[in-house]
Short mmCIF file of C-alpha atoms in Angstrom, two decimals:
data_model
loop_
_atom_site.label_atom_id
_atom_site.label_comp_id
_atom_site.label_asym_id
_atom_site.label_seq_id
_atom_site.Cartn_x
_atom_site.Cartn_y
_atom_site.Cartn_z
CA MET X 1 -4.52 -18.15 6.36
CA LYS X 2 -7.12 -20.37 5.42
CA THR X 3 -6.36 -23.88 7.31
CA GLN X 4 -9.23 -25.90 4.98
CA SER X 5 -10.55 -25.91 1.93
CA GLU X 6 -14.20 -26.52 1.28
CA ASN X 7 -15.75 -29.53 1.38
CA PHE X 8 -16.78 -29.71 -2.30
CA LEU X 9 -14.59 -28.54 -4.91
CA SER X 10 -15.39 -28.69 -8.40
CA ALA X 11 -12.17 -28.63 -11.71
CA ASN X 12 -14.58 -25.53 -13.54
CA GLU X 13 -14.87 -23.34 -10.33
CA THR X 14 -11.02 -23.37 -8.37
CA GLU X 15 -8.39 -21.16 -10.92
CA ILE X 16 -5.45 -22.66 -12.22
CA GLU X 17 -2.74 -20.43 -11.35
CA ASP X 18 0.32 -20.09 -14.12
CA LEU X 19 3.67 -20.59 -11.66
CA GLY X 20 5.81 -19.81 -15.30
CA ASN X 21 8.08 -21.91 -16.96
CA GLY X 22 5.72 -24.87 -17.72
CA LEU X 23 3.75 -25.33 -14.76
CA LYS X 24 0.24 -25.03 -13.52
CA ARG X 25 -1.59 -25.51 -10.84
CA GLN X 26 -4.61 -26.17 -8.94
CA MET X 27 -5.82 -26.17 -5.54
CA LEU X 28 -7.76 -29.36 -4.35
CA GLY X 29 -8.89 -30.14 -1.29
CA TYR X 30 -7.01 -29.70 1.93
CA ASN X 31 -6.75 -28.95 5.35
CA LEU X 32 -3.63 -28.70 7.79
CA GLU X 33 -2.68 -32.16 8.04
CA LEU X 34 -3.17 -33.17 4.43
CA MET X 35 -3.64 -31.32 1.12
CA ALA X 36 -3.39 -32.52 -2.27
CA VAL X 37 -3.03 -30.05 -5.85
CA LYS X 38 -3.09 -30.37 -9.20
CA ILE X 39 -0.43 -29.53 -11.92
CA TRP X 40 -0.31 -29.54 -15.88
CA PHE X 41 3.35 -30.04 -17.28
CA ASP X 42 3.94 -28.59 -20.35
CA LYS X 43 5.74 -30.43 -22.52
CA GLY X 44 10.12 -30.71 -21.80
CA ALA X 45 8.64 -28.54 -17.95
CA GLU X 46 11.09 -29.30 -15.22
CA GLY X 47 9.58 -28.82 -11.32
CA TYR X 48 12.94 -28.36 -10.13
CA THR X 49 15.13 -31.08 -7.97
CA HIS X 50 14.47 -29.35 -3.95
CA LYS X 51 13.39 -30.79 -0.84
CA HIS X 52 11.25 -30.24 2.10
CA ARG X 53 9.48 -31.91 4.96
CA HIS X 54 6.54 -32.81 3.91
CA SER X 55 6.27 -35.67 3.10
CA GLN X 56 5.19 -35.59 -1.19
CA VAL X 57 3.24 -38.99 -2.85
CA SER X 58 2.94 -38.30 -6.65
CA TYR X 59 0.65 -39.80 -9.04
CA VAL X 60 0.93 -39.29 -13.02
CA VAL X 61 -2.61 -38.85 -14.12
CA GLU X 62 -1.42 -38.49 -17.52
CA GLY X 63 2.26 -38.28 -19.64
CA GLU X 64 5.33 -39.90 -18.94
CA PHE X 65 7.41 -38.42 -16.74
CA HIS X 66 11.10 -39.01 -15.08
CA PHE X 67 11.06 -38.34 -11.81
CA THR X 68 14.69 -38.38 -9.55
CA ILE X 69 14.27 -39.28 -5.75
CA ASP X 70 17.49 -39.15 -3.66
CA GLY X 71 19.13 -39.43 -6.99
CA VAL X 72 17.53 -42.30 -8.40
CA MET X 73 15.59 -41.88 -11.84
CA LYS X 74 12.38 -43.76 -12.75
CA VAL X 75 10.62 -43.01 -15.70
CA MET X 76 6.67 -42.66 -14.35
CA LYS X 77 3.52 -43.38 -16.87
CA PRO X 78 -0.22 -42.97 -15.71
CA GLY X 79 -1.63 -45.24 -12.72
CA ASP X 80 2.21 -45.19 -11.30
CA SER X 81 3.34 -43.04 -8.46
CA CYS X 82 6.05 -42.19 -5.82
CA MET X 83 6.36 -41.65 -2.52
CA ILE X 84 9.09 -38.81 -1.75
CA PRO X 85 9.82 -38.75 2.51
CA PRO X 86 10.52 -35.86 4.49
CA TYR X 87 13.59 -34.00 3.01
CA ALA X 88 14.21 -36.67 -0.15
CA GLU X 89 15.54 -34.39 -3.27
CA HIS X 90 12.87 -34.79 -5.65
CA GLY X 91 12.33 -33.66 -9.17
CA ALA X 92 10.42 -34.73 -12.51
CA VAL X 93 11.27 -33.41 -16.14
CA CYS X 94 8.16 -33.79 -18.08
CA PRO X 95 8.66 -34.57 -21.80
CA THR X 96 5.58 -35.56 -23.90
CA GLY X 97 3.60 -32.51 -21.92
CA GLY X 98 1.51 -34.07 -18.87
CA ILE X 99 -0.85 -34.11 -15.26
CA LEU X 100 0.50 -35.24 -11.88
CA ILE X 101 -1.53 -34.93 -8.18
CA ASP X 102 0.73 -34.29 -6.03
CA THR X 103 -0.46 -35.06 -2.38
CA PHE X 104 1.28 -33.96 1.24
CA SER X 105 1.54 -34.27 5.10
CA PRO X 106 1.37 -31.51 6.31
CA ALA X 107 0.02 -29.18 4.08
CA ARG X 108 2.72 -27.19 2.08
CA GLU X 109 0.89 -24.06 3.49
CA ASP X 110 3.13 -21.76 1.20
CA PHE X 111 0.84 -22.98 -1.70
CA ILE X 112 -2.74 -21.55 0.60
CA LYS X 113 -3.44 -17.66 -0.81
CA ASP X 114 -6.30 -16.48 0.98
CA MET S 1 3.76 -54.10 9.79
CA LYS S 2 5.56 -51.93 6.41
CA THR S 3 6.24 -47.82 7.83
CA GLN S 4 6.89 -46.94 3.63
CA SER S 5 5.98 -47.97 0.29
CA GLU S 6 8.69 -48.76 -1.83
CA ASN S 7 9.84 -44.80 -3.78
CA PHE S 8 8.40 -45.82 -6.76
CA LEU S 9 4.89 -47.76 -7.60
CA SER S 10 4.57 -49.11 -10.70
CA ALA S 11 0.55 -49.32 -11.66
CA ASN S 12 1.87 -52.56 -13.56
CA GLU S 13 3.47 -54.62 -10.84
CA THR S 14 1.23 -53.63 -7.95
CA GLU S 15 -1.43 -55.92 -6.94
CA ILE S 16 -5.25 -54.93 -7.36
CA GLU S 17 -7.42 -56.05 -4.59
CA ASP S 18 -11.06 -56.94 -5.05
CA LEU S 19 -12.90 -55.87 -2.22
CA GLY S 20 -16.92 -57.01 -3.02
CA ASN S 21 -19.26 -55.36 -4.01
CA GLY S 22 -18.03 -53.70 -7.21
CA LEU S 23 -15.36 -51.86 -5.58
CA LYS S 24 -10.99 -52.56 -5.80
CA ARG S 25 -7.99 -50.99 -4.29
CA GLN S 26 -4.19 -50.34 -5.32
CA MET S 27 -2.17 -48.83 -2.96
CA LEU S 28 -0.16 -45.83 -4.64
CA GLY S 29 3.31 -44.81 -2.31
CA TYR S 30 2.56 -44.37 1.20
CA ASN S 31 4.66 -43.29 5.00
CA LEU S 32 2.87 -43.18 8.31
CA GLU S 33 2.10 -39.60 8.29
CA LEU S 34 0.66 -40.19 4.36
CA MET S 35 -0.84 -42.79 2.27
CA ALA S 36 -2.70 -42.65 -1.18
CA VAL S 37 -4.91 -45.48 -2.82
CA LYS S 38 -6.51 -45.60 -6.27
CA ILE S 39 -10.55 -47.58 -6.03
CA TRP S 40 -12.32 -48.66 -8.93
CA PHE S 41 -16.49 -48.48 -8.19
CA ASP S 42 -18.14 -50.92 -10.60
CA LYS S 43 -20.81 -49.30 -12.29
CA GLY S 44 -23.38 -48.54 -8.93
CA ALA S 45 -21.40 -49.75 -6.91
CA GLU S 46 -21.43 -47.75 -3.67
CA GLY S 47 -18.85 -47.06 -0.69
CA TYR S 48 -21.07 -47.68 2.23
CA THR S 49 -21.35 -44.17 4.71
CA HIS S 50 -18.63 -44.64 8.08
CA LYS S 51 -15.75 -41.72 9.34
CA HIS S 52 -12.50 -42.80 10.82
CA ARG S 53 -10.30 -39.90 12.31
CA HIS S 54 -8.26 -39.50 8.95
CA SER S 55 -8.23 -36.53 7.17
CA GLN S 56 -9.56 -37.41 3.02
CA VAL S 57 -8.85 -35.62 0.72
CA SER S 58 -10.63 -37.46 -2.52
CA TYR S 59 -9.91 -37.01 -6.33
CA VAL S 60 -12.08 -38.13 -9.32
CA VAL S 61 -10.06 -39.71 -12.15
CA GLU S 62 -12.92 -40.95 -14.21
CA GLY S 63 -16.86 -41.20 -13.76
CA GLU S 64 -19.81 -39.64 -11.83
CA PHE S 65 -19.71 -40.14 -8.03
CA HIS S 66 -22.73 -38.61 -5.90
CA PHE S 67 -20.59 -38.23 -2.51
CA THR S 68 -21.92 -37.27 0.78
CA ILE S 69 -19.68 -35.11 3.69
CA ASP S 70 -22.09 -34.74 6.95
CA GLY S 71 -25.10 -35.35 5.22
CA VAL S 72 -24.32 -33.11 2.00
CA MET S 73 -24.41 -34.93 -1.57
CA LYS S 74 -22.71 -33.49 -4.16
CA VAL S 75 -22.52 -34.98 -7.65
CA MET S 76 -18.59 -35.07 -7.85
CA LYS S 77 -17.19 -34.92 -11.85
CA PRO S 78 -13.48 -36.25 -13.29
CA GLY S 79 -10.91 -33.51 -12.13
CA ASP S 80 -12.93 -32.66 -8.96
CA SER S 81 -12.30 -33.21 -5.35
CA CYS S 82 -13.71 -33.14 -1.87
CA MET S 83 -11.83 -32.57 1.59
CA ILE S 84 -13.70 -35.16 4.52
CA PRO S 85 -12.61 -33.32 7.67
CA PRO S 86 -11.29 -35.91 10.57
CA TYR S 87 -14.14 -38.06 11.83
CA ALA S 88 -16.66 -36.31 9.17
CA GLU S 89 -19.58 -39.22 8.55
CA HIS S 90 -18.65 -39.93 4.03
CA GLY S 91 -20.38 -42.33 1.98
CA ALA S 92 -20.42 -42.04 -2.17
CA VAL S 93 -22.11 -44.07 -5.45
CA CYS S 94 -21.07 -44.47 -8.62
CA PRO S 95 -23.76 -44.78 -10.82
CA THR S 96 -21.29 -45.17 -13.96
CA GLY S 97 -18.54 -46.98 -12.81
CA GLY S 98 -15.59 -45.28 -12.56
CA ILE S 99 -11.61 -44.33 -10.10
CA LEU S 100 -11.03 -42.02 -6.88
CA ILE S 101 -7.37 -41.51 -5.73
CA ASP S 102 -8.20 -41.60 -2.30
CA THR S 103 -5.55 -39.68 -0.05
CA PHE S 104 -5.78 -39.82 3.84
CA SER S 105 -2.99 -38.59 7.08
CA PRO S 106 -1.90 -40.76 8.54
CA ALA S 107 -1.80 -43.23 7.25
CA ARG S 108 -5.10 -46.19 6.60
CA GLU S 109 -2.66 -48.62 8.60
CA ASP S 110 -5.39 -51.01 8.45
CA PHE S 111 -4.96 -51.28 4.25
CA ILE S 112 -1.37 -52.55 5.50
CA LYS S 113 -0.71 -56.03 4.62
CA ASP S 114 2.94 -56.70 5.19
#
């Protein structure tokens, strides 16, 4: 497994993976302790409720998200962010279509394909 | 010291700190292992070369950045990102004015004011 991305990553030269269900993901920079990814949500797409050991911060680049953390739902707009503590249940619905930057510590090793 | 942000952070309700020299910073979500911040660069502003133990990933939201990591300079545009390994010397100049999302692991405890 690759334990670190290149130091510089160009948006135009990095694969955008179709995850199905209206979601797409592009890897940004990472090493084993920190990872950032960009997620596109089609209008109405949902990131289903799940949880994991990793701390996560999500930042809204575009669109409106109905984000739920441990049963509390907030409407998030561009510029808003959220902190998802380890093992907190979380999920999001995007009624408008939109883009998130999701960051994790440690890295989501399950996202590394190489 | 506060060891975790609120779970939800609204852009409109979070202070934007003037760092001087054409730089402003807004805290996004964080706990002790992961922190995200938003940095505004005025046209021509510079983040001077420095290094730290923290892993860092930076993502360009707006503008063009001349980013240097360990002596290698690349022009970064919106959607591009970079991985700054622990202790790598790094700095950036923003000729256009722009916005970065900087993420760190562990948290930059020096950024926490409360």
